[in-house]
């Protein structure tokens, strides 16, 4: 079968497979002016914050392949994950929905109920050859949710094997899930790779000391490994003549595994690298400032393939942005994003989470914490929502803050990452880009706080969030499929109460 016959066959595929939630999907010509649905290559790193790529101006970490896709395609300055935690972030990408709509799927180490359609399933139903390698949806268990396979698709050893098994006649959709730069790191690997500690920019939320700089370099070294693997895949596309009709997306699932980053709704936890390339179909060389969410990925892929997203997807396709030749602020209304957090690791008594929602605009970050009496970083003394739940892995930045928590120079920074937080947080990003000074209770910000709070509440109500409506939130009581044991690493600094 030739590619040109795909649409005809795809229609048969939809009718014949009758996947839940995708029967009778209306079709239209694929987006981007193409008559042939594109291949889709989705590359996702694990725990990489926005800014940590050459294309964003970081001169220490070397990411030539991300930079190439950004340069020849579109680089997004305001992309955000659905949640700063592996499992719900990936659930948001796959379903195109906010995590509060995904029941158990809103938690780490959970399951993703089968009633929520995912884009790989919808594309497979339309005739696509789909698959993933390494880290797909997860961590969690698929069976309790009524699925028999990972929501990212059938598993392959690598991209090469997937391509070899791809029928020539149909387009494919592949998920490359690296486990870089998730901890554990090889201590000193960044310096060993040629990085210089004095060139690292340390955000002012951590002490600027060699131990922290070295930790950042070790994280960079793993980003570089991810980037090299992306490069290998791009070369494979070129060698097999498939570079021209492949939609390529590179991003991460949540922010860096450092204090006040991953598992937090600050930018270092939720703001993501994102570059998109589709040769000849989307005008490249652009940097876009519109706010976009990972929940927009699934509807984008479906539209590119000529499928209408199911009505319950809260994400919006990016094809309108991708199809223009404009840079900067492209779409009126794309001036904010909403992110969320429920239970990350099992780190509080009885498995309680730390539920929060955030509204991010160009000027403000507004956060609503629903259980301010709980510890945001996990119960002391482990504070296991920072980096890793039990200090099994080395976590030099976390350890430095814990060891020096009584030093006057460190005290405030320790509190910002480990201490309790009020119900409302508001940061004025025009004067406080690192989100260090909560102005929620300052009189001159009262108007802004009330406006943002009302706007967030209205959106959560509109999209059916139990936290904003009268339904009972169940995230604290859902099963946790990871280990509940604390297994401190030998030699870890065990922390006082
Ligand atoms: Ca992750």
Tab-separated table of C-alpha atoms and ligand atoms in Angstrom:
chain	number	residue	atom	x	y	z
A	1	UNK	CA	0.000	0.000	0.000
A	2	UNK	CA	1.246	3.473	-0.820
A	3	UNK	CA	1.141	6.241	1.732
A	4	UNK	CA	-1.499	7.989	-0.391
A	5	UNK	CA	-3.926	5.196	0.376
A	6	UNK	CA	-3.457	5.643	4.081
A	7	UNK	CA	-6.454	7.828	4.773
A	8	UNK	CA	-8.796	5.375	3.142
A	9	UNK	CA	-7.323	2.541	5.140
A	10	UNK	CA	-7.223	4.647	8.275
A	11	UNK	CA	-10.976	5.067	8.085
A	12	UNK	CA	-11.372	1.299	7.981
A	13	UNK	CA	-8.984	1.015	10.900
A	14	UNK	CA	-11.049	3.320	13.064
A	15	UNK	CA	-14.250	1.483	12.328
A	16	UNK	CA	-12.774	-1.975	12.640
A	17	UNK	CA	-10.795	-1.567	15.847
A	18	UNK	CA	-13.502	0.228	17.777
A	19	UNK	CA	-11.118	1.391	20.493
A	20	UNK	CA	-12.832	2.911	23.510
A	21	UNK	CA	-13.372	6.596	22.982
A	22	UNK	CA	-12.183	6.687	19.402
A	23	UNK	CA	-14.879	5.155	17.273
A	24	UNK	CA	-16.298	7.402	14.673
A	25	UNK	CA	-13.612	10.081	15.042
A	26	UNK	CA	-14.354	12.627	12.361
A	27	UNK	CA	-11.429	13.013	10.024
A	28	UNK	CA	-10.207	15.859	7.940
A	29	UNK	CA	-7.127	16.419	5.830
A	30	UNK	CA	-3.989	16.235	7.956
A	31	UNK	CA	-2.717	19.546	9.241
A	32	UNK	CA	0.228	21.442	7.820
A	33	UNK	CA	-0.991	21.381	4.223
A	34	UNK	CA	0.056	17.767	3.913
A	35	UNK	CA	-1.890	15.057	2.170
A	36	UNK	CA	0.161	12.396	3.907
A	37	UNK	CA	-0.089	12.004	7.668
A	38	UNK	CA	3.330	12.573	9.211
A	39	UNK	CA	5.432	10.212	11.210
A	40	UNK	CA	5.695	11.417	14.788
A	41	UNK	CA	8.853	11.214	16.888
A	42	UNK	CA	8.368	12.276	20.514
A	43	UNK	CA	11.558	12.528	22.588
A	44	UNK	CA	11.151	13.098	26.309
A	45	UNK	CA	13.889	13.484	28.883
A	46	UNK	CA	13.225	12.793	32.562
A	47	UNK	CA	13.557	15.716	35.016
A	48	UNK	CA	14.972	18.523	32.849
A	49	UNK	CA	14.010	22.118	33.569
A	50	UNK	CA	13.469	24.850	31.012
A	51	UNK	CA	16.591	26.881	30.252
A	52	UNK	CA	18.922	23.902	30.388
A	53	UNK	CA	19.635	23.642	26.694
A	54	UNK	CA	21.910	25.670	24.441
A	55	UNK	CA	18.945	27.063	22.512
A	56	UNK	CA	17.754	28.767	25.696
A	57	UNK	CA	21.118	30.420	26.187
A	58	UNK	CA	22.784	28.026	28.619
A	59	UNK	CA	26.438	28.061	27.621
A	60	UNK	CA	27.590	25.180	29.836
A	61	UNK	CA	25.298	22.314	28.850
A	62	UNK	CA	25.849	21.239	25.236
A	63	UNK	CA	22.692	20.179	23.410
A	64	UNK	CA	23.424	20.474	19.681
A	65	UNK	CA	20.554	18.220	18.639
A	66	UNK	CA	17.886	19.981	20.654
A	67	UNK	CA	19.364	23.254	19.382
A	68	UNK	CA	19.134	22.073	15.786
A	69	UNK	CA	15.455	21.117	16.123
A	70	UNK	CA	14.823	24.473	17.822
A	71	UNK	CA	16.730	26.375	15.133
A	72	UNK	CA	15.122	24.637	12.175
A	73	UNK	CA	11.739	24.423	13.885
A	74	UNK	CA	9.944	26.286	16.658
A	75	UNK	CA	11.310	26.889	20.152
A	76	UNK	CA	8.755	27.486	22.906
A	77	UNK	CA	9.639	29.799	25.785
A	78	UNK	CA	6.547	29.117	27.863
A	79	UNK	CA	5.863	25.377	27.801
A	80	UNK	CA	4.660	23.757	31.036
A	81	UNK	CA	4.058	20.206	32.146
A	82	UNK	CA	0.671	19.155	33.499
A	83	UNK	CA	2.292	18.169	36.807
A	84	UNK	CA	5.892	18.242	38.101
A	85	UNK	CA	5.987	14.486	38.693
A	86	UNK	CA	6.722	11.640	36.249
A	87	UNK	CA	3.497	9.648	36.185
A	88	UNK	CA	0.889	12.417	36.118
A	89	UNK	CA	2.988	14.497	33.727
A	90	UNK	CA	3.137	11.611	31.275
A	91	UNK	CA	-0.577	10.957	31.817
A	92	UNK	CA	-1.276	14.581	30.874
A	93	UNK	CA	0.783	14.260	27.702
A	94	UNK	CA	-0.825	10.994	26.624
A	95	UNK	CA	-4.434	11.918	27.398
A	96	UNK	CA	-4.374	15.641	26.596
A	97	UNK	CA	-6.093	16.245	29.916
A	98	UNK	CA	-5.287	17.926	33.200
A	99	UNK	CA	-4.325	15.565	35.985
A	100	UNK	CA	-7.391	16.363	38.096
A	101	UNK	CA	-9.486	14.738	35.369
A	102	UNK	CA	-7.498	11.494	35.420
A	103	UNK	CA	-8.573	10.073	38.806
A	104	UNK	CA	-5.731	7.806	40.041
A	105	UNK	CA	-3.619	8.963	37.105
A	106	UNK	CA	-3.072	12.249	38.950
A	107	UNK	CA	-0.645	10.538	41.345
A	108	UNK	CA	2.893	9.221	41.030
A	109	UNK	CA	3.215	5.388	41.017
A	110	UNK	CA	-0.418	5.035	40.012
A	111	UNK	CA	-2.447	3.579	37.202
A	112	UNK	CA	-4.091	5.293	34.231
A	113	UNK	CA	-7.698	4.094	33.922
A	114	UNK	CA	-8.489	2.699	30.479
A	115	UNK	CA	-11.503	4.953	30.097
A	116	UNK	CA	-9.135	7.816	29.328
A	117	UNK	CA	-8.127	7.575	25.664
A	118	UNK	CA	-4.466	8.208	24.858
A	119	UNK	CA	-3.064	9.525	21.601
A	120	UNK	CA	-0.973	6.431	20.754
A	121	UNK	CA	-4.150	4.316	20.999
A	122	UNK	CA	-6.132	6.752	18.884
A	123	UNK	CA	-3.400	6.868	16.244
A	124	UNK	CA	-3.090	3.072	16.276
A	125	UNK	CA	-6.833	2.895	15.773
A	126	UNK	CA	-6.426	5.104	12.721
A	127	UNK	CA	-3.777	2.800	11.271
A	128	UNK	CA	-0.551	4.217	12.681
A	129	UNK	CA	2.305	1.921	13.675
A	130	UNK	CA	3.033	2.979	17.283
A	131	UNK	CA	5.590	2.099	19.922
A	132	UNK	CA	7.932	3.328	22.597
A	133	UNK	CA	11.269	2.532	24.135
A	134	UNK	CA	12.573	2.797	27.719
A	135	UNK	CA	10.413	5.018	29.942
A	136	UNK	CA	6.887	5.378	28.580
A	137	UNK	CA	3.956	6.191	30.850
A	138	UNK	CA	4.947	5.608	34.470
A	139	UNK	CA	6.141	4.705	36.956
A	140	UNK	CA	3.061	2.717	37.887
A	141	UNK	CA	1.071	-0.368	36.981
A	142	UNK	CA	-1.084	-0.588	33.899
A	143	UNK	CA	-3.239	-3.616	34.835
A	144	UNK	CA	-5.235	-2.115	37.724
A	145	UNK	CA	-6.416	0.580	35.303
A	146	UNK	CA	-7.775	-2.049	32.953
A	147	UNK	CA	-5.003	-1.795	30.379
A	148	UNK	CA	-2.876	-4.603	29.034
A	149	UNK	CA	0.000	-2.486	27.746
A	150	UNK	CA	1.772	0.751	28.513
A	151	UNK	CA	-0.346	3.699	27.335
A	152	UNK	CA	2.661	4.869	25.289
A	153	UNK	CA	2.180	1.800	23.063
A	154	UNK	CA	3.936	-1.506	22.468
A	155	UNK	CA	7.490	-1.590	23.800
A	156	UNK	CA	10.529	-1.828	21.511
A	157	UNK	CA	14.160	-2.362	22.326
A	158	UNK	CA	15.115	0.816	20.514
A	159	UNK	CA	14.162	3.148	17.671
A	160	UNK	CA	16.097	1.123	15.141
A	161	UNK	CA	14.144	-2.033	15.919
A	162	UNK	CA	10.877	-0.075	15.809
A	163	UNK	CA	11.687	1.344	12.361
A	164	UNK	CA	12.721	-2.059	11.047
A	165	UNK	CA	9.355	-3.451	12.052
A	166	UNK	CA	7.366	-0.477	10.717
A	167	UNK	CA	5.303	-1.373	7.655
A	168	UNK	CA	6.380	0.785	4.739
A	169	UNK	CA	2.849	1.721	3.881
A	170	UNK	CA	1.692	3.438	7.053
A	171	UNK	CA	2.977	6.321	9.145
A	172	UNK	CA	4.428	5.669	12.564
A	173	UNK	CA	4.437	7.316	15.963
A	174	UNK	CA	7.303	6.645	18.363
A	175	UNK	CA	7.967	7.678	21.973
A	176	UNK	CA	11.593	7.821	23.069
A	177	UNK	CA	11.601	8.082	26.853
A	178	UNK	CA	15.069	8.564	28.268
A	179	UNK	CA	15.694	8.198	32.017
A	180	UNK	CA	18.205	11.065	31.875
A	181	UNK	CA	18.699	13.390	33.748
A	182	UNK	CA	16.809	11.621	36.552
A	183	UNK	CA	19.014	10.819	39.559
A	184	UNK	CA	21.246	8.872	40.352
A	185	UNK	CA	24.260	10.809	38.984
A	186	UNK	CA	27.886	9.835	38.821
A	187	UNK	CA	29.426	12.346	41.175
A	188	UNK	CA	31.895	14.542	39.314
A	189	UNK	CA	30.749	13.382	35.867
A	190	UNK	CA	30.005	16.926	34.732
A	191	UNK	CA	33.516	18.126	35.440
A	192	UNK	CA	34.908	14.919	33.954
A	193	UNK	CA	32.951	15.749	30.785
A	194	UNK	CA	34.801	19.080	30.561
A	195	UNK	CA	32.448	21.462	32.336
A	196	UNK	CA	33.861	24.210	34.500
A	197	UNK	CA	32.315	24.869	37.874
A	198	UNK	CA	32.967	28.599	37.616
A	199	UNK	CA	30.840	28.858	34.481
A	200	UNK	CA	27.684	27.424	36.040
A	201	UNK	CA	24.822	29.774	36.872
A	202	UNK	CA	23.324	28.803	40.227
A	203	UNK	CA	19.776	30.059	40.761
A	204	UNK	CA	19.624	32.128	43.967
A	205	UNK	CA	17.297	29.574	45.593
A	206	UNK	CA	20.339	27.416	46.473
A	207	UNK	CA	23.654	28.254	48.116
A	208	UNK	CA	26.240	29.126	45.497
A	209	UNK	CA	28.934	26.687	46.589
A	210	UNK	CA	31.126	24.206	44.682
A	211	UNK	CA	29.073	21.216	45.882
A	212	UNK	CA	25.942	22.682	44.314
A	213	UNK	CA	27.746	23.744	41.136
A	214	UNK	CA	29.117	20.251	40.741
A	215	UNK	CA	25.656	18.751	41.269
A	216	UNK	CA	24.318	20.979	38.487
A	217	UNK	CA	27.161	19.848	36.196
A	218	UNK	CA	26.365	16.182	36.877
A	219	UNK	CA	22.749	16.893	35.922
A	220	UNK	CA	23.993	18.626	32.761
A	221	UNK	CA	26.099	15.600	31.859
A	222	UNK	CA	22.949	13.481	31.746
A	223	UNK	CA	21.102	16.054	29.641
A	224	UNK	CA	24.019	15.813	27.200
A	225	UNK	CA	23.648	12.029	27.072
A	226	UNK	CA	19.936	12.406	26.266
A	227	UNK	CA	20.823	14.879	23.551
A	228	UNK	CA	23.378	12.509	22.010
A	229	UNK	CA	20.749	9.784	21.846
A	230	UNK	CA	18.323	12.185	20.162
A	231	UNK	CA	21.120	12.917	17.672
A	232	UNK	CA	21.486	9.203	16.909
A	233	UNK	CA	17.779	9.032	16.136
A	234	UNK	CA	17.890	12.092	13.882
A	235	UNK	CA	20.748	10.480	11.963
A	236	UNK	CA	18.720	7.313	11.591
A	237	UNK	CA	15.844	9.349	10.145
A	238	UNK	CA	18.229	10.959	7.677
A	239	UNK	CA	19.789	7.636	6.701
A	240	UNK	CA	16.370	6.124	6.061
A	241	UNK	CA	15.105	9.172	4.162
A	242	UNK	CA	12.388	9.926	6.695
A	243	UNK	CA	13.413	13.368	7.900
A	244	UNK	CA	11.018	15.194	5.628
A	245	UNK	CA	7.667	13.944	6.788
A	246	UNK	CA	8.347	13.454	10.466
A	247	UNK	CA	6.950	15.728	13.134
A	248	UNK	CA	9.617	15.853	15.849
A	249	UNK	CA	8.985	17.051	19.386
A	250	UNK	CA	11.615	17.238	22.138
A	251	UNK	CA	10.695	18.051	25.716
A	252	UNK	CA	10.946	16.750	29.275
A	253	UNK	CA	8.380	15.445	31.781
A	254	UNK	CA	9.081	17.687	34.786
A	255	UNK	CA	11.762	19.873	36.273
A	256	UNK	CA	15.183	19.064	37.669
A	257	UNK	CA	15.536	16.798	40.742
A	258	UNK	CA	16.726	19.554	43.059
A	259	UNK	CA	15.149	21.359	46.032
A	260	UNK	CA	12.178	23.636	45.193
A	261	UNK	CA	12.194	22.258	41.653
A	262	UNK	CA	10.768	18.821	40.753
A	263	UNK	CA	7.479	18.153	42.606
A	264	UNK	CA	6.922	21.904	43.004
A	265	UNK	CA	4.757	24.316	41.018
A	266	UNK	CA	7.547	26.887	40.667
A	267	UNK	CA	9.093	27.319	37.223
A	268	UNK	CA	11.994	24.985	37.962
A	269	UNK	CA	9.408	22.243	38.514
A	270	UNK	CA	6.938	22.915	35.726
A	271	UNK	CA	8.524	25.016	32.962
A	272	UNK	CA	9.790	22.733	30.226
A	273	UNK	CA	12.132	22.763	27.273
A	274	UNK	CA	10.103	22.324	24.069
A	275	UNK	CA	11.180	22.329	20.443
A	276	UNK	CA	9.040	21.227	17.480
A	277	UNK	CA	10.150	20.523	13.919
A	278	UNK	CA	8.325	19.361	10.799
A	279	UNK	CA	10.406	19.982	7.746
A	280	UNK	CA	8.630	21.949	5.059
A	281	UNK	CA	5.337	21.881	6.921
A	282	UNK	CA	5.916	24.291	9.792
A	283	UNK	CA	7.921	27.452	9.215
A	284	UNK	CA	11.099	27.169	11.263
A	285	UNK	CA	13.545	29.543	12.860
A	286	UNK	CA	10.971	30.902	15.291
A	287	UNK	CA	10.767	31.459	19.020
A	288	UNK	CA	7.243	31.545	20.404
A	289	UNK	CA	6.227	33.147	23.707
A	290	UNK	CA	2.653	31.802	23.850
A	291	UNK	CA	1.831	29.719	26.897
A	292	UNK	CA	1.467	26.069	25.992
A	293	UNK	CA	0.817	23.003	28.091
A	294	UNK	CA	1.913	19.401	27.713
A	295	UNK	CA	-1.799	18.638	27.521
A	296	UNK	CA	-1.644	20.310	24.092
A	297	UNK	CA	0.648	17.597	22.729
A	298	UNK	CA	-2.005	14.909	22.173
A	299	UNK	CA	-4.467	17.152	20.297
A	300	UNK	CA	-1.538	18.470	18.223
A	301	UNK	CA	-0.530	14.969	17.134
A	302	UNK	CA	-4.137	14.031	16.386
A	303	UNK	CA	-4.698	17.138	14.287
A	304	UNK	CA	-1.424	16.604	12.432
A	305	UNK	CA	-2.671	13.124	11.592
A	306	UNK	CA	-6.023	14.437	10.407
A	307	UNK	CA	-8.020	13.274	13.439
A	308	UNK	CA	-10.300	15.349	15.630
A	309	UNK	CA	-9.328	15.181	19.318
A	310	UNK	CA	-11.997	13.645	21.583
A	311	UNK	CA	-14.163	16.308	23.208
A	312	UNK	CA	-12.918	15.634	26.741
A	313	UNK	CA	-9.331	16.577	25.931
A	314	UNK	CA	-8.731	19.871	27.723
A	315	UNK	CA	-5.546	20.522	25.740
A	316	UNK	CA	-5.641	22.550	22.538
A	317	UNK	CA	-3.772	21.690	19.380
A	318	UNK	CA	-0.663	23.755	18.659
A	319	UNK	CA	-1.047	23.374	14.899
A	320	UNK	CA	-2.363	26.927	14.550
A	321	UNK	CA	0.830	28.284	16.150
A	322	UNK	CA	3.053	25.854	14.277
A	323	UNK	CA	1.492	26.654	10.912
A	324	UNK	CA	2.077	30.398	11.030
A	325	UNK	CA	5.356	32.134	10.318
A	326	UNK	CA	5.051	34.361	13.368
A	327	UNK	CA	7.287	34.626	16.423
A	328	UNK	CA	6.721	36.063	19.888
A	329	UNK	CA	3.161	36.193	21.119
A	330	UNK	CA	1.157	34.525	18.381
A	331	UNK	CA	-2.266	33.564	19.760
A	332	UNK	CA	-4.468	35.919	21.772
A	333	UNK	CA	-5.627	34.141	24.911
A	334	UNK	CA	-2.563	31.930	25.224
A	335	UNK	CA	-1.360	34.149	28.035
A	336	UNK	CA	-1.471	31.710	30.949
A	337	UNK	CA	-1.239	28.072	31.916
A	338	UNK	CA	-2.544	25.992	34.821
A	339	UNK	CA	-0.473	23.292	36.505
A	340	UNK	CA	-1.254	20.907	39.334
A	341	UNK	CA	0.180	18.638	41.953
A	342	UNK	CA	-1.295	15.781	43.935
A	343	UNK	CA	0.624	12.954	45.613
A	344	UNK	CA	4.232	12.612	44.478
A	345	UNK	CA	6.152	10.023	46.543
A	346	UNK	CA	4.958	8.155	49.664
A	347	UNK	CA	6.580	10.590	52.078
A	348	UNK	CA	3.892	11.716	54.516
A	349	UNK	CA	2.051	9.822	57.212
A	350	UNK	CA	-0.676	7.607	55.729
A	351	UNK	CA	0.404	8.435	52.178
A	352	UNK	CA	-0.952	11.959	52.165
A	353	UNK	CA	-0.030	14.124	49.197
A	354	UNK	CA	0.514	17.854	48.914
A	355	UNK	CA	-2.332	19.092	46.724
A	356	UNK	CA	-1.788	22.395	44.924
A	357	UNK	CA	-2.817	24.188	41.746
A	358	UNK	CA	-1.051	27.070	40.035
A	359	UNK	CA	-1.881	29.730	37.491
A	360	UNK	CA	1.153	31.130	35.653
A	361	UNK	CA	0.908	34.311	33.566
A	362	UNK	CA	3.665	36.460	32.061
A	363	UNK	CA	3.777	38.633	35.182
A	364	UNK	CA	2.645	36.410	38.027
A	365	UNK	CA	2.766	32.951	39.508
A	366	UNK	CA	-0.197	32.271	41.778
A	367	UNK	CA	-0.252	29.022	43.791
A	368	UNK	CA	-3.088	27.628	45.883
A	369	UNK	CA	-2.038	25.059	48.505
A	370	UNK	CA	-5.041	23.100	49.732
A	371	UNK	CA	-3.378	21.491	52.775
A	372	UNK	CA	-0.979	24.071	54.229
A	373	UNK	CA	-0.553	22.105	57.468
A	374	UNK	CA	1.300	19.372	55.591
A	375	UNK	CA	4.982	19.433	54.701
A	376	UNK	CA	5.406	20.349	51.003
A	377	UNK	CA	8.723	18.503	50.773
A	378	UNK	CA	7.458	15.466	52.698
A	379	UNK	CA	7.515	14.769	56.425
A	380	UNK	CA	10.747	15.467	58.312
A	381	UNK	CA	13.346	14.211	58.725
A	382	UNK	CA	13.557	12.734	55.200
A	383	UNK	CA	11.763	15.429	53.180
A	384	UNK	CA	11.406	12.726	50.566
A	385	UNK	CA	9.636	14.720	47.876
A	386	UNK	CA	12.944	16.491	47.253
A	387	UNK	CA	15.050	14.628	44.695
A	388	UNK	CA	14.335	11.195	46.007
A	389	UNK	CA	12.326	9.887	48.873
A	390	UNK	CA	14.965	8.241	50.985
A	391	UNK	CA	18.415	9.574	50.186
A	392	UNK	CA	19.103	6.292	48.460
A	393	UNK	CA	20.633	8.369	45.738
A	394	UNK	CA	23.228	10.979	46.255
A	395	UNK	CA	21.596	14.382	46.386
A	396	UNK	CA	24.403	16.871	47.010
A	397	UNK	CA	22.318	20.062	46.836
A	398	UNK	CA	19.656	18.695	49.178
A	399	UNK	CA	22.321	17.346	51.503
A	400	UNK	CA	24.154	20.672	51.568
A	401	UNK	CA	20.976	22.519	52.572
A	402	UNK	CA	20.232	19.948	55.277
A	403	UNK	CA	23.725	19.984	56.740
A	404	UNK	CA	23.926	23.783	56.813
A	405	UNK	CA	20.356	24.596	57.736
A	406	UNK	CA	21.458	26.543	60.833
A	407	UNK	CA	23.992	28.699	58.987
A	408	UNK	CA	22.637	32.238	58.702
A	409	UNK	CA	23.467	32.260	54.983
A	410	UNK	CA	21.478	29.076	54.382
A	411	UNK	CA	18.579	29.300	56.840
A	412	UNK	CA	16.171	31.153	54.583
A	413	UNK	CA	16.994	28.985	51.570
A	414	UNK	CA	16.439	25.869	53.655
A	415	UNK	CA	13.024	27.146	54.743
A	416	UNK	CA	12.036	27.959	51.160
A	417	UNK	CA	12.630	24.386	50.057
A	418	UNK	CA	11.820	22.386	53.192
A	419	UNK	CA	9.452	24.529	55.270
A	420	UNK	CA	5.679	24.764	55.299
A	421	UNK	CA	3.878	27.146	52.961
A	422	UNK	CA	0.755	29.266	53.310
A	423	UNK	CA	-2.515	28.609	51.483
A	424	UNK	CA	-1.756	31.252	48.908
A	425	UNK	CA	1.524	32.135	47.253
A	426	UNK	CA	1.958	34.969	44.787
A	427	UNK	CA	5.177	35.920	43.024
A	428	UNK	CA	5.649	39.080	40.985
A	429	UNK	CA	7.848	37.804	38.171
A	430	UNK	CA	8.676	41.295	36.939
A	431	UNK	CA	10.803	41.898	40.026
A	432	UNK	CA	11.181	38.329	41.314
A	433	UNK	CA	11.844	35.939	38.416
A	434	UNK	CA	13.160	33.233	40.749
A	435	UNK	CA	9.931	33.189	42.755
A	436	UNK	CA	11.518	33.770	46.149
A	437	UNK	CA	9.319	36.451	47.745
A	438	UNK	CA	5.704	35.573	48.432
A	439	UNK	CA	3.679	38.796	48.174
A	440	UNK	CA	0.239	37.222	48.543
A	441	UNK	CA	-0.528	39.096	51.755
A	442	UNK	CA	0.952	42.431	50.747
A	443	UNK	CA	-1.758	45.087	50.387
A	444	UNK	CA	-0.570	46.386	47.026
A	445	UNK	CA	-0.991	42.909	45.537
A	446	UNK	CA	-4.469	42.298	46.900
A	447	UNK	CA	-6.177	43.072	43.588
A	448	UNK	CA	-3.844	40.838	41.587
A	449	UNK	CA	-4.217	37.998	44.096
A	450	UNK	CA	-8.007	38.144	44.052
A	451	UNK	CA	-8.125	38.265	40.255
A	452	UNK	CA	-5.760	35.365	39.792
A	453	UNK	CA	-7.452	33.310	42.485
A	454	UNK	CA	-10.870	33.825	40.894
A	455	UNK	CA	-9.519	33.030	37.452
A	456	UNK	CA	-7.930	29.803	38.664
A	457	UNK	CA	-11.052	28.754	40.539
A	458	UNK	CA	-13.281	29.390	37.529
A	459	UNK	CA	-11.047	27.291	35.294
A	460	UNK	CA	-10.865	24.415	37.770
A	461	UNK	CA	-14.644	24.438	38.124
A	462	UNK	CA	-15.123	24.528	34.380
A	463	UNK	CA	-12.839	21.524	33.918
A	464	UNK	CA	-14.305	19.502	36.788
A	465	UNK	CA	-11.568	19.572	39.420
A	466	UNK	CA	-12.782	17.923	42.667
A	467	UNK	CA	-10.596	20.395	44.582
A	468	UNK	CA	-12.702	23.286	43.283
A	469	UNK	CA	-16.118	21.626	43.228
A	470	UNK	CA	-18.081	19.730	45.800
A	471	UNK	CA	-16.715	16.292	44.955
A	472	UNK	CA	-14.499	14.493	47.429
A	473	UNK	CA	-10.842	14.422	46.349
A	474	UNK	CA	-9.587	10.829	46.444
A	475	UNK	CA	-5.906	11.204	45.631
A	476	UNK	CA	-4.747	10.588	49.206
A	477	UNK	CA	-6.502	7.223	49.304
A	478	UNK	CA	-5.585	5.736	45.929
A	479	UNK	CA	-3.098	2.826	45.963
A	480	UNK	CA	0.597	3.655	45.683
A	481	UNK	CA	2.401	1.038	43.614
A	482	UNK	CA	5.936	2.070	44.530
A	483	UNK	CA	7.946	1.064	47.568
A	484	UNK	CA	6.859	2.591	50.868
A	485	UNK	CA	10.053	1.733	52.685
A	486	UNK	CA	12.685	4.253	53.514
A	487	UNK	CA	16.056	2.921	52.589
A	488	UNK	CA	18.664	5.468	53.529
A	489	UNK	CA	21.891	5.218	51.622
A	490	UNK	CA	24.870	4.310	53.738
A	491	UNK	CA	26.699	7.474	54.679
A	492	UNK	CA	23.805	9.802	53.913
A	493	UNK	CA	23.606	12.682	56.364
A	494	UNK	CA	20.739	11.681	58.524
A	495	UNK	CA	18.972	14.538	59.401
A	496	UNK	CA	17.741	15.825	62.668
A	497	UNK	CA	14.060	16.396	63.336
B	1	LIG	CA1	10.500	12.792	35.663
